[in-house]
Coordinates of C-alpha atoms and ligand atoms in Angstrom, one line a residue:
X1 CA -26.4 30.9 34.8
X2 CA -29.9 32.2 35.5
X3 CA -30.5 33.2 39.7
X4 CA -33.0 31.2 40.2
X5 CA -31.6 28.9 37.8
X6 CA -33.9 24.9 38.7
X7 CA -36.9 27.3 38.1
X8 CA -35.4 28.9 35.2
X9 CA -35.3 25.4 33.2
X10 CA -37.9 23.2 35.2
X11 CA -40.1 21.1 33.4
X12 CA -41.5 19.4 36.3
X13 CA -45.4 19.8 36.8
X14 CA -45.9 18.1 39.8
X15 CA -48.5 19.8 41.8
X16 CA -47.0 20.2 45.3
X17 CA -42.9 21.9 44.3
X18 CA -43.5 25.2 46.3
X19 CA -46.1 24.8 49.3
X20 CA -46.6 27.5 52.4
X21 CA -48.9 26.6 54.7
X22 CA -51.9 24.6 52.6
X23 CA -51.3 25.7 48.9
X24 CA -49.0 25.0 46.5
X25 CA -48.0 25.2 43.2
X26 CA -45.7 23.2 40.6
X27 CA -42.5 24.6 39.1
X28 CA -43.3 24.8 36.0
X29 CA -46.9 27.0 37.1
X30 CA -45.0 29.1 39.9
X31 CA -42.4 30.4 36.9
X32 CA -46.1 30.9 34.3
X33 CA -47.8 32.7 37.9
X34 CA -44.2 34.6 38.4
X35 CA -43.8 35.6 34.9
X36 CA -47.3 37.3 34.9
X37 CA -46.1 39.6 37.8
X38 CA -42.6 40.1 36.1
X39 CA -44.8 41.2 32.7
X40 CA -46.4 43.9 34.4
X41 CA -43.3 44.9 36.5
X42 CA -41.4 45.7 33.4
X43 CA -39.4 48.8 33.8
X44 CA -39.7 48.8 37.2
X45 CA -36.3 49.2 39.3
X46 CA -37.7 48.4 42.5
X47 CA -40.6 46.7 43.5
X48 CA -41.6 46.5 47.6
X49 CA -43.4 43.4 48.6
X50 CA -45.3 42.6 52.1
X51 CA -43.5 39.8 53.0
X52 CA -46.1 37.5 54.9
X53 CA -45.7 34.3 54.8
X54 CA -47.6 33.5 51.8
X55 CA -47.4 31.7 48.2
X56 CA -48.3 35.1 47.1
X57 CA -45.3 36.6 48.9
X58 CA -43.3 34.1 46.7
X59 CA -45.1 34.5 43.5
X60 CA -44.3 38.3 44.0
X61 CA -40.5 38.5 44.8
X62 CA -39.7 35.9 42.3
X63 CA -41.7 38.0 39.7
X64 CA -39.5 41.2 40.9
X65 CA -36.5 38.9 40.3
X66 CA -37.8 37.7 37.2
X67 CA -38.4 41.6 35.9
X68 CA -35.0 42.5 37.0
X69 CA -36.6 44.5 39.0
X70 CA -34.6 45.0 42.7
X71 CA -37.0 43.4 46.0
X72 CA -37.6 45.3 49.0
X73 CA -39.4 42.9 51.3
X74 CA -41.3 44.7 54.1
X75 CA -42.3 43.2 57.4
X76 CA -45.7 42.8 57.3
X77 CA -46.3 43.4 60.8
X78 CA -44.5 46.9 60.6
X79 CA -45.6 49.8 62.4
X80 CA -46.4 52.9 60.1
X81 CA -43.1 54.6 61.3
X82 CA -41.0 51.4 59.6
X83 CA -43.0 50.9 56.8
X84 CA -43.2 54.8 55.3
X85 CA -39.3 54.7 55.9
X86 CA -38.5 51.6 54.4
X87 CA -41.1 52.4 51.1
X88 CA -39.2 55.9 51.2
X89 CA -36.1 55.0 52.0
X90 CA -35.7 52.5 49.1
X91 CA -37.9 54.4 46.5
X92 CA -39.9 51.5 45.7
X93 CA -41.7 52.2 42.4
X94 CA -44.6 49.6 43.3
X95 CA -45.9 48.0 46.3
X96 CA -47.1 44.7 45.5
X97 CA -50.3 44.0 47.3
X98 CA -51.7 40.4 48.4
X99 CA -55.2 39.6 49.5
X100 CA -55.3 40.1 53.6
X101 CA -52.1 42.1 53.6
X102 CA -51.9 45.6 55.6
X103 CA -51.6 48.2 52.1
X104 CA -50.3 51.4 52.1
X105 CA -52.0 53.1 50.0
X106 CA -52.1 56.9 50.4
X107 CA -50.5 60.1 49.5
X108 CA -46.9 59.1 50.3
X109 CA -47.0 55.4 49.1
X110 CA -46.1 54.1 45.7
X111 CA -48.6 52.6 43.4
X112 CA -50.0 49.6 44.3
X113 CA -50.1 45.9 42.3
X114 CA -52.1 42.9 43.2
X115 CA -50.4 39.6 42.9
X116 CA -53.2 37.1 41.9
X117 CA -52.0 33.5 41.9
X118 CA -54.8 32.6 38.8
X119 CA -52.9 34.4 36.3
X120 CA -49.9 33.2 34.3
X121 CA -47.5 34.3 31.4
X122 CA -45.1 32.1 29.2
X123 CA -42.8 35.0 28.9
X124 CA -39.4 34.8 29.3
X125 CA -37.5 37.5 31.2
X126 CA -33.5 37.9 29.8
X127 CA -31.2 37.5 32.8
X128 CA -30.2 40.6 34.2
X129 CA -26.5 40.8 34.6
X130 CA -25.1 39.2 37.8
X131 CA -24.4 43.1 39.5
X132 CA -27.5 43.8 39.3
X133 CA -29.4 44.5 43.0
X134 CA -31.4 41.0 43.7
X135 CA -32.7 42.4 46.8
X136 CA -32.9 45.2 49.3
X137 CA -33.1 44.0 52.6
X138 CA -33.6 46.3 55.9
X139 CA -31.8 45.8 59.1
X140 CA -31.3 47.6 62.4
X141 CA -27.9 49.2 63.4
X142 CA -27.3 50.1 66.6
X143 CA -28.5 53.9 66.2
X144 CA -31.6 55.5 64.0
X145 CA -33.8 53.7 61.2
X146 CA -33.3 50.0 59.3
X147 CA -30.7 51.0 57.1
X148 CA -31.2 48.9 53.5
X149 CA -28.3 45.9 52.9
X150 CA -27.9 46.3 49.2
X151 CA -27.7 42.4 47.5
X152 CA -26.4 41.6 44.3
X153 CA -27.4 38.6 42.3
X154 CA -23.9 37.5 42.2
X155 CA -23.9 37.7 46.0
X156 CA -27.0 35.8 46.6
X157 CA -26.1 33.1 43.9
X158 CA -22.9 32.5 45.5
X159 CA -24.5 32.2 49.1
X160 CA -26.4 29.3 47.7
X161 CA -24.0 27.5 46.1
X162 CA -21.5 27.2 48.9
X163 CA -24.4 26.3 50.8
X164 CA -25.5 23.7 48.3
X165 CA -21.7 22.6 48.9
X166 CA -21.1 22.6 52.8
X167 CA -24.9 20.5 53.0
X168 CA -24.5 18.2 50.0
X169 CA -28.0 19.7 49.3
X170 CA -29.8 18.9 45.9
X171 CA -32.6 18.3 43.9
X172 CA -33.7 15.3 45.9
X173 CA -34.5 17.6 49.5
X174 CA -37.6 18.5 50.5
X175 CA -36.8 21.6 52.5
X176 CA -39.0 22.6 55.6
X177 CA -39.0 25.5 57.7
X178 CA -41.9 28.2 59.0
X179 CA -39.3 31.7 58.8
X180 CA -40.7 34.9 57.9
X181 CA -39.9 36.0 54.0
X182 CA -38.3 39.2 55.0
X183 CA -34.8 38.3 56.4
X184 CA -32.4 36.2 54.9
X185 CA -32.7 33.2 56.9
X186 CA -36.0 33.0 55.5
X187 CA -36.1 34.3 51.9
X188 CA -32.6 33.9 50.4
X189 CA -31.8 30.6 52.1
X190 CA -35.5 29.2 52.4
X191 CA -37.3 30.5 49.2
X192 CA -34.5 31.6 46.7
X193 CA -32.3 28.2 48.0
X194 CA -34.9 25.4 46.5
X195 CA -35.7 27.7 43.7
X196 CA -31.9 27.6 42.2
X197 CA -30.7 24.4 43.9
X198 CA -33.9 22.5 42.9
X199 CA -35.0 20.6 46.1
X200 CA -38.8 21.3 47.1
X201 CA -40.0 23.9 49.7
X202 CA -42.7 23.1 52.5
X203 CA -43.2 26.3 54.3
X204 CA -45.4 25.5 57.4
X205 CA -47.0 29.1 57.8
X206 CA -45.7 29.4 61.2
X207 CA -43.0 27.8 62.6
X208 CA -44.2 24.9 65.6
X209 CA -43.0 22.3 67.0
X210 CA -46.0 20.1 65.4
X211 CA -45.7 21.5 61.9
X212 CA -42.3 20.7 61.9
X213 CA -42.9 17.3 62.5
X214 CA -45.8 17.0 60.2
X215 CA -43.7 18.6 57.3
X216 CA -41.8 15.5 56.7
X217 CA -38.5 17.8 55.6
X218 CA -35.3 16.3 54.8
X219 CA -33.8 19.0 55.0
X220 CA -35.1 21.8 58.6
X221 CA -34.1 25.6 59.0
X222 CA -34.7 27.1 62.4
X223 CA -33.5 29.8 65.0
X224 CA -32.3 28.4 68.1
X225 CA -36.1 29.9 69.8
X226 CA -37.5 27.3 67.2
X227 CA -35.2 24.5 67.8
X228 CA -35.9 25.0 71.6
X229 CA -39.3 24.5 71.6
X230 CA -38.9 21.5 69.4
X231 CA -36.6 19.8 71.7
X232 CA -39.0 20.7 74.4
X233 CA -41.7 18.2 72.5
X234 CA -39.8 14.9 72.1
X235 CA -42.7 13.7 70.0
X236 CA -42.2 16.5 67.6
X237 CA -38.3 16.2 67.6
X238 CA -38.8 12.7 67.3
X239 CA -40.7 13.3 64.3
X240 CA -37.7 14.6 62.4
X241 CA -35.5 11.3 62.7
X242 CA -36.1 10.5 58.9
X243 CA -34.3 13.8 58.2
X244 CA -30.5 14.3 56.4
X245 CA -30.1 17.7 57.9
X246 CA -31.4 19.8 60.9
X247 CA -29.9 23.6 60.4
X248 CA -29.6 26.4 63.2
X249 CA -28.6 29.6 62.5
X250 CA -29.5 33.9 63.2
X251 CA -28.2 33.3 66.8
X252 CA -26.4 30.8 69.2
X253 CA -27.7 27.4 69.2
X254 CA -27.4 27.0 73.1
X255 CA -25.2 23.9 74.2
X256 CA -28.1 21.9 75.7
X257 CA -30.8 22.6 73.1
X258 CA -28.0 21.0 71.1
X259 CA -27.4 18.0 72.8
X260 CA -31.1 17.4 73.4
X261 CA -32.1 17.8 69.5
X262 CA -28.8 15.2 69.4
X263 CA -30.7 12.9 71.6
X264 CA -34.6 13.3 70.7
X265 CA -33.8 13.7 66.5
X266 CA -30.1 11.6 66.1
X267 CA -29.0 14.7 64.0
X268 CA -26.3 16.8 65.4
X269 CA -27.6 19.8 64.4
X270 CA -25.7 21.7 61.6
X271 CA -24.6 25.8 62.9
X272 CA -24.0 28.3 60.4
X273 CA -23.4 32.2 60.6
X274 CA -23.8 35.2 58.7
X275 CA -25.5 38.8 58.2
X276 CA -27.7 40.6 56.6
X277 CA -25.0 42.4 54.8
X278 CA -22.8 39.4 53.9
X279 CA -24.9 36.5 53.7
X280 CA -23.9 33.1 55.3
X281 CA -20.3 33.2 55.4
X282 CA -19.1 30.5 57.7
X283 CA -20.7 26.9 58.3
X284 CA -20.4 23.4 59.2
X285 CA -20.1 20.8 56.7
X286 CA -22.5 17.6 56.2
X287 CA -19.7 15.7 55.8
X288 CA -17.4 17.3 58.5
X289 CA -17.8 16.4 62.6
X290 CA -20.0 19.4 64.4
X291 CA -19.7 20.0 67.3
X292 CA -22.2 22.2 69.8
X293 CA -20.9 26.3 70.1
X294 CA -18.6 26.2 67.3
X295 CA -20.4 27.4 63.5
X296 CA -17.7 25.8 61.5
X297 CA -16.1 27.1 58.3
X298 CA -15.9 29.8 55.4
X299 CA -18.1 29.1 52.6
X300 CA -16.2 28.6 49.7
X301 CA -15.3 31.6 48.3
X302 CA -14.9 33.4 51.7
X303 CA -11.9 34.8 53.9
X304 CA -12.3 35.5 57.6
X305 CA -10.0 36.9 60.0
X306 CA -10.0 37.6 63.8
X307 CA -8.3 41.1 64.5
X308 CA -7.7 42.8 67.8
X309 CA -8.7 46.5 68.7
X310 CA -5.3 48.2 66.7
X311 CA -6.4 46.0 63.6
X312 CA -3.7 43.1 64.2
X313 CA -4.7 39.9 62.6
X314 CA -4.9 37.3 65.6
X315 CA -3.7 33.3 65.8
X316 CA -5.9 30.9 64.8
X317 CA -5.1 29.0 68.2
X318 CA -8.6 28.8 69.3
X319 CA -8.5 30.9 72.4
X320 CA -7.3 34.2 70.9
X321 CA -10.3 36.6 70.7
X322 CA -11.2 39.5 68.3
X323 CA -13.9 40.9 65.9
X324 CA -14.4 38.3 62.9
X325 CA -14.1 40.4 59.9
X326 CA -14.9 38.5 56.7
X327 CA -15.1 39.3 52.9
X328 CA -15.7 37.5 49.8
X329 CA -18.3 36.6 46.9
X330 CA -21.6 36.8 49.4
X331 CA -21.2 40.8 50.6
X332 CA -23.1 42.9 49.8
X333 CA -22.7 46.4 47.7
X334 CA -23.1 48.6 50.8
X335 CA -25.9 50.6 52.7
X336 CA -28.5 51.6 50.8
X337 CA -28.2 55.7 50.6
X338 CA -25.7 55.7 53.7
X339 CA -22.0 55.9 52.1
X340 CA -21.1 57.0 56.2
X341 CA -22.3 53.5 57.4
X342 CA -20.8 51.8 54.7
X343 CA -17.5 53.4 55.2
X344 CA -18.0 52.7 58.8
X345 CA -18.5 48.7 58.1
X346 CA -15.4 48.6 56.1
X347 CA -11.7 48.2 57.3
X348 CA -9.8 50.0 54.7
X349 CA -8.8 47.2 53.4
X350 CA -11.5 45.6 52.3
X351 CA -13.1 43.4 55.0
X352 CA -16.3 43.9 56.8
X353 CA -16.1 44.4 60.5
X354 CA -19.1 42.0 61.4
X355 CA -18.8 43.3 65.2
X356 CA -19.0 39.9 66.1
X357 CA -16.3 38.5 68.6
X358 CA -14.8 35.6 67.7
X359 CA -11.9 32.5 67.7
X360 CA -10.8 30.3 65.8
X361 CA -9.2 27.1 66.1
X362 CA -6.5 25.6 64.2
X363 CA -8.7 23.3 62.4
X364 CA -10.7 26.5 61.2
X365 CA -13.3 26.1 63.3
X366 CA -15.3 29.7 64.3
X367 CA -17.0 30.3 67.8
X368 CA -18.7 33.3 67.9
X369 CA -18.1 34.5 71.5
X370 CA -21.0 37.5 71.4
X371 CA -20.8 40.8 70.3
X372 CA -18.3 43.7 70.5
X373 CA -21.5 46.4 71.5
X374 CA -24.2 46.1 73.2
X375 CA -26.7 47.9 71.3
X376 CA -27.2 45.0 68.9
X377 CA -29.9 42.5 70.0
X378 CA -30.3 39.3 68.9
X379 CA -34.5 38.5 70.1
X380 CA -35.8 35.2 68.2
X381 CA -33.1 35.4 65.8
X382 CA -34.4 38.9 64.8
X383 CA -31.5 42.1 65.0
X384 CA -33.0 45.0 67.2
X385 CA -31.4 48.4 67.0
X386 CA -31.2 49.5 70.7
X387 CA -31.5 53.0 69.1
X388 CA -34.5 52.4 66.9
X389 CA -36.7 51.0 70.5
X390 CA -35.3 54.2 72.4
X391 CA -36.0 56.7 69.3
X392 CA -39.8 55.4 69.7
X393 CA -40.1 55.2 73.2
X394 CA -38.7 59.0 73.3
X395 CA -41.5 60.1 70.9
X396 CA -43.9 60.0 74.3
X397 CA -45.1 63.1 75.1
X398 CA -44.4 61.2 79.0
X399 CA -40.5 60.0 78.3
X400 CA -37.9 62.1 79.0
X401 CA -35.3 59.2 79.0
X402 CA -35.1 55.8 77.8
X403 CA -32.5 52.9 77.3
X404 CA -33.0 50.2 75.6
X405 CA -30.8 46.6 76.1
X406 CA -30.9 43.0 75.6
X407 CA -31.3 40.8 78.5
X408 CA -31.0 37.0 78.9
X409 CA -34.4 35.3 78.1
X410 CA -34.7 31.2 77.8
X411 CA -37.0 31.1 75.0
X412 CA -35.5 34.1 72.5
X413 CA -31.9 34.2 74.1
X414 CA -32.4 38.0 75.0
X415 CA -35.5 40.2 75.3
X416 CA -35.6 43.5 74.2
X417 CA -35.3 45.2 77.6
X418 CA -36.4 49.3 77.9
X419 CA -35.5 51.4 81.0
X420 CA -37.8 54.7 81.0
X421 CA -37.5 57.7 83.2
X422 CA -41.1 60.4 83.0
X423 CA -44.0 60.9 84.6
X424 CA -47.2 59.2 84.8
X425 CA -46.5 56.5 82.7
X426 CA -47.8 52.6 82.2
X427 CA -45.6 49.7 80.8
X428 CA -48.4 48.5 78.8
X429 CA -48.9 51.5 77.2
X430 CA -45.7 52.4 76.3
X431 CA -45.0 48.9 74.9
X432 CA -48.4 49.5 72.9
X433 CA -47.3 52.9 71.6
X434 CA -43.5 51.1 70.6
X435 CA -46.2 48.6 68.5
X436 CA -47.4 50.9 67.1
X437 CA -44.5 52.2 65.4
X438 CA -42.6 49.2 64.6
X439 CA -42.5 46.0 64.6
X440 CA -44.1 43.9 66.9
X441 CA -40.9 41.7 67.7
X442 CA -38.8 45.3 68.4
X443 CA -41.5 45.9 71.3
X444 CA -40.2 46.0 74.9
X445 CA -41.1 43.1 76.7
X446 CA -40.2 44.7 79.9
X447 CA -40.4 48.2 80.7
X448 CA -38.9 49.3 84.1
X449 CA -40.1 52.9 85.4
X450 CA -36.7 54.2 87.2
X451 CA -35.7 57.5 88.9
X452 CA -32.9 58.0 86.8
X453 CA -30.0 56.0 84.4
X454 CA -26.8 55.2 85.5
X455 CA -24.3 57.2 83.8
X456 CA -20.9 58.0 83.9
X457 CA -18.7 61.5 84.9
X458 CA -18.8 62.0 80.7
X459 CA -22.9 61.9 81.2
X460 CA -22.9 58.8 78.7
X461 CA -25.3 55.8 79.9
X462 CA -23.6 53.0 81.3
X463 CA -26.0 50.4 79.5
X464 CA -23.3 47.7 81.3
X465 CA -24.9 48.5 84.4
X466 CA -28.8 47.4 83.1
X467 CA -28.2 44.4 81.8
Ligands
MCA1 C1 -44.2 39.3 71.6 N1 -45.5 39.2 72.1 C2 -45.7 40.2 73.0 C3 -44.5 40.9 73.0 N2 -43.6 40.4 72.2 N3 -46.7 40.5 73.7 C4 -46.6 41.6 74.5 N4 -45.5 42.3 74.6 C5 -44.4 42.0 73.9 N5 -43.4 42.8 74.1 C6 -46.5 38.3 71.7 C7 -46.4 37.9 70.2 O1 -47.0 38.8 69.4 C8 -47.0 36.5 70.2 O2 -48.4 36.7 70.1 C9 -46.7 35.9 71.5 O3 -46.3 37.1 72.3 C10 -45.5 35.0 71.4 O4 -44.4 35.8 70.9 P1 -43.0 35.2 70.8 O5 -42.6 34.6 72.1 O6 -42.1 36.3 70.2 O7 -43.1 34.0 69.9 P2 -43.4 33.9 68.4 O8 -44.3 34.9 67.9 O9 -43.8 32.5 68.2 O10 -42.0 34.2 67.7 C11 -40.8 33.4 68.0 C12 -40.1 33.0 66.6 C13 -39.9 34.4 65.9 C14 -41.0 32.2 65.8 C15 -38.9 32.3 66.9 O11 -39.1 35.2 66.8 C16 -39.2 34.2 64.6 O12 -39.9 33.9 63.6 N6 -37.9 34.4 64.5 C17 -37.2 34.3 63.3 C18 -36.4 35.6 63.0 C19 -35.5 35.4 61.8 O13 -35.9 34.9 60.8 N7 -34.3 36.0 61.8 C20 -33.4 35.9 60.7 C21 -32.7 37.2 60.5 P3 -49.3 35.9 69.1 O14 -49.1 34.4 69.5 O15 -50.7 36.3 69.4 O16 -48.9 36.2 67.7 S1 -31.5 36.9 59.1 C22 -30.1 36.5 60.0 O17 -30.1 36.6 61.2 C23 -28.8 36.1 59.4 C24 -28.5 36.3 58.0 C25 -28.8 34.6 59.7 O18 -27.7 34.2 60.2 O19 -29.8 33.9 59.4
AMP2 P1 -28.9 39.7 61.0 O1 -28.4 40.9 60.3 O2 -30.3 39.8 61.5 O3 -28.7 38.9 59.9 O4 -28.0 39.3 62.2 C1 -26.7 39.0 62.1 C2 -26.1 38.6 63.5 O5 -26.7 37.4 64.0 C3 -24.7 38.3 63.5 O6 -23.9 39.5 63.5 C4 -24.5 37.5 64.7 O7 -24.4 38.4 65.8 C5 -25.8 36.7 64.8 N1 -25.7 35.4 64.3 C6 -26.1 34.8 63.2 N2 -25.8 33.5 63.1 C7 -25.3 33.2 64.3 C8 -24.8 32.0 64.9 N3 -24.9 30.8 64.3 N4 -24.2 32.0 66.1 C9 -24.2 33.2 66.8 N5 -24.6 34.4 66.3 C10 -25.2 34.4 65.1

C-alpha cells in the first residue's frame, strides 16, 4: 500500500481537505500541486525543505515523498551554524524554496527549487519500496551537532496505523493542531497522519488557545506548553467540548493541566510517547480508561521493556524503575552518518535504549518517570542538546566556560538554563549570539555570570548542583 495511501487514491475535490492557516487545497489538487514538485524532483535522493508552517511546506515534502526522494525538513528559524550542518550533513541534492522563507543560497548550499502552489501534474509516481528513507529528521543528543534519525517508509506507515488503531481515527476526523512541520509530532503524525488515514487537516499557523477553539477539530494535537495555555482560557477549552479526541504528547502532560482540560473540555486527554528515532511507540487507547501521568500502551507492533543499570529486565509491578528500551516496526534505520551513535543507542540485542526512566504496571500501563541524563532538555516539547547551547556559547571570544541545563519552568516544563564564566560579558548578548547560531527555541532563557562551576575531585562539572 502506497505511504500516503487516502491521497494516493482520493477522488474527493472538496475545496477545504488540507488547510494551514487561511488556505487550502482539496485532495485530489494537493496530489496534482504535489506531483508537479515530485516531476521535477525526479532523480533526486534527497530533497531539504524549510519547514515553516505553510501549505507550501506540505506541497513540498509530499512532492519529495512522492519522487521517492528522502525529506530533510529544516527548522526554518535555524541559525546559519544548524542550517549549513543539517544541508551538509544530509547531502541534500535540492533545497526547496517557498515564497517568505530564509534561502540558502550560496557557495556551500545545494540548488535551489521553488514550490509554487499554481502548478499541477497528473503524473503518477510508482511507490518506492517500503525500505526506502521517507524522511530525515534532525535531533539533538546530548553532545555536538543534530545528528539525522534516518525514517523508513515502512516505519512511518506503521506509526500511523497503530495510531489509527489506539484512537479509532478515520476518514470522518477533522484533525487540528498549530505544530511546526519539522519534528514528528508535527509532520509525521499531523501532516503525513490525515494524508494516509484520510481524515482532514486544519493547521492553525500557530498554535493559540483561540485558534484551537476556532478550528472546530475533532480530533487536537498539542504539547503539554499548548495544552496549558488552553486550560488557562476556559472559553477556549470550552470551545473543544464537541471534540472525540484531545492528544498530548513530546513531554509530560502535568497532573493538573490534566485535570483542568478534564473539567473545562470533558475529554480526558489522551498521552502518548515516543522519539524522534522510533516514532510513537506507546499510547493510550480511545477505548481504554486514561488516566493523568501514565502514557498507556505499545502500539501494535511494539515491545518495551524496563531494564536496570546491569541490563536485567525489571517486573512489570508498577513501581520497579529502569530505562524503557523499546523496538519494533516504527524504529528507525539509525543515525544518519554516525554508526558510533547508532551503536551507542542499541543494546546488543536489538532494543533501543530511549534513556527514558520508566515503570510499568501490571495492566501495561507506562509512566515515564524523567530521564536517565541530564543533558537532554525537554523546552516546549522541543529536545535541546545541553552540548549543542554550550558548543555555541563557548564560540565567544568572552566565554571561557559554560554549562548548559534544564530547569523547571511553568509554561515549557524546563528552560534552557546556561551558566557562563568570562569576562565582560552581557546575558542579552550572549543569548543573541546563541540565536544567532541556532535555533531560536535552543536560546538560553537565563544566563547566570558565575565565578566559577562546581565540579568534582575528577574536574567533571557537577551539572546536579545547577539545576
Ligand atoms: C523564546 N523567546 C525568547 C527566548 N525564547 N526571547 C528571548 N530570549 C529567549 N531565550 C521568545 C519567542 O521567540 C517568542 O517570541 C516569545 O518569546 C514566546 O516564546 P515561547 O514562550 O517559547 O512561546 P512560543 O513561541 O509560543 O512557543 C511555545 C510552543 C513551542 C508553541 C509550545 O514551544 C512549540 O511549538 N513547541 C512544539 C515543539 C514540538 O513540536 N516538539 C515535538 C518534537 P515571539 O512571540 O515574538 O515569536 S517530536 C517529539 O517530541 C516526539 C516524537 C513526540 O513524542 O512527539
Ligand atoms: P524528541 O526526540 O524530540 O522526539 O523527544 C523525545 C523525548 O520526549 C522522549 O525521549 C521523552 O523524554 C519525551 N517525551 C515524549 N513524549 C512524552 C510523554 N508523553 N511523556 C513524557 N515524556 C515524553
Amino acid at each position: 500500500m502506497p505511504l500516503l495511501s487516502w491521497l494516493d487514491r482520493s477522488t474527493d475535490e472538496r475545496p477545504d481537505a488540507i488547510r494551514v492557516d487561511d488556505r487550502a487545497l482539496s485532495w485530489v489538487e494537493l496530489r496534482r500541486a504535489a506531483a508537479a514538485v515530485a516531476d521535477d524532483l525526479h532523480g533526486v535522493r534527497r530533497v531539504a525543505v524549510p519547514a515553516t508552517s505553510s501549505l507550501e511546506t506540505v506541497v513540498g515534502v509530499v512532492g519529495g515523498l512522492l519522487a521517492g526522494a528522502a525529506v530533510v525538513p529544516v527548522p526554518p528559524d535555524a541559525g546559519p551554524v544548524e542550517r549549513d550542518h543539517v544541508l551538509r550533513d544530509s547531502a541534500a541534492e535540492v533545497l526547496l524554496t517557498t515564497p517568505g522563507t530564509p534561502t540558502v543560497d550560496g557557495p556551500a548550499g545545494p540548488p535551489t527549487l521553488p514550490v509554487d502552489l499554481t502548478r499541477r501534474s497528473d503524473t503518477r509516481h510508482p511507490e518506492p519500496d517500503a525500505a526506502t528513507t521517507a524522511l530525515i529528521l534532525y535531533t539533538s543528543g546530548t553532545t555536538g551537532a543534530p545528528k539525522g534519525a534516518v525514517l523508513s517508509r515502512r516505519a512511518v506507515a506503521a506509526c500511523l496505523d497503530g495510531l489509527a488503531d489506539a484512537w479509532a481515527w478515520t476518514p470522518d476526523d477533522v484533525l487540528a493542531h498549530g505544530l511546526p512541520l519539522f519534528h514528528v509530532h508535527g509532520l509525521v503524525l499531523g501532516v503525513l497522519g490525515p494524508l494516509r488515514i484520510g481524515g482532514r487537516l486544519h493547521h492553525v499557523g500557530r498554535p493559540r488557545p483561540d485558534r484551537y477553539a476556532a478550528a472546530a477539530g475533532s480530533l487536537y494535537f498539542g504539547v503539554p506548553t499548548i495544552w496549558s495555555r488552553i486550560a488557562a482560557e476556559p472559553s477556549a477549552a470550552r470551545a473543544l467540548r464537541g471534540a472525540r479526541l484531545l492528544v498530548s504528547g513530546s513531554a509530560a502532560l502535568p497532573e493538573p493541566v490534566f485535570t483542568a482540560l478534564t473539567e473545562l473540555t470533558g475529554h480526558r486527554p489522551v498521552e502518548r510517547y515516543g522519539m524522534t528515532e522510533t516514532l510513537i511507540t506507546v499510547s493510550a487507547r480511545a477505548d481504554a480508561p486514561r488516566r493523568p501521568g501514565t502514557v498507556g500502551v505499545p502500539l501494535p507492533g511494539v515491545r518495551t521493556r524496563v531494564v536496570d543499570e546491569r541490563g536485567t529486565t525489571l517486573p512489570t509491578d508498577g513501581e520497579s524503575m529502569g530505562e524503557l528500551q523499546v523496538r519494533g516496526d516504527t524504529l528507525f534505520d539509525g543515525y544518519l552518518n554516525r554508526p558510533d551513535a547508532d551503536a551507542a543507542a542499541r543494546t546488543t540485542d536489538g532494543w533501543f535504549r530511549t534513556g527514558d526512566v520508566a515503570t510499568v504496571g501490571p495492566d501495561g500501563a507506562h509512566r515515564i518517570v524523567g530521564r536517565a541524563a541530564t543533558d537532554l532538555i525537554k523546552s516546549g516539547g522541543y529536545r535541546i542538546g545541553a552540548g549543542e547551547v554550550e558548543d555555541a556559547l563557548l564560540a565567544h571570544p568572552g566565554v571561557r566556560e559554560a554549562a548548559v541545563v534544564g530547569t523547571p519552568h511553568p509554561d515549557l516544563g524546563q528552560q534552557v538554563t546556561a551558566y557562563v564564566v568570562g569576562n565582560g560579558l552581557g546575558e542579552a548578548e550572549l543569548i543573541d549570539f546563541v540565536a544567532r547560531q541556532l535555533s531560536v527555541h535552543k536560546r538560553p532563557r537565563q544566563v547566570r555570570l558565575v565565578d566559577a562551576l562546581p565540579r568534582n575531585a575528577m574536574g567533571k562539572v557537577q551539572k546536579s548542583r545547577l539545576t
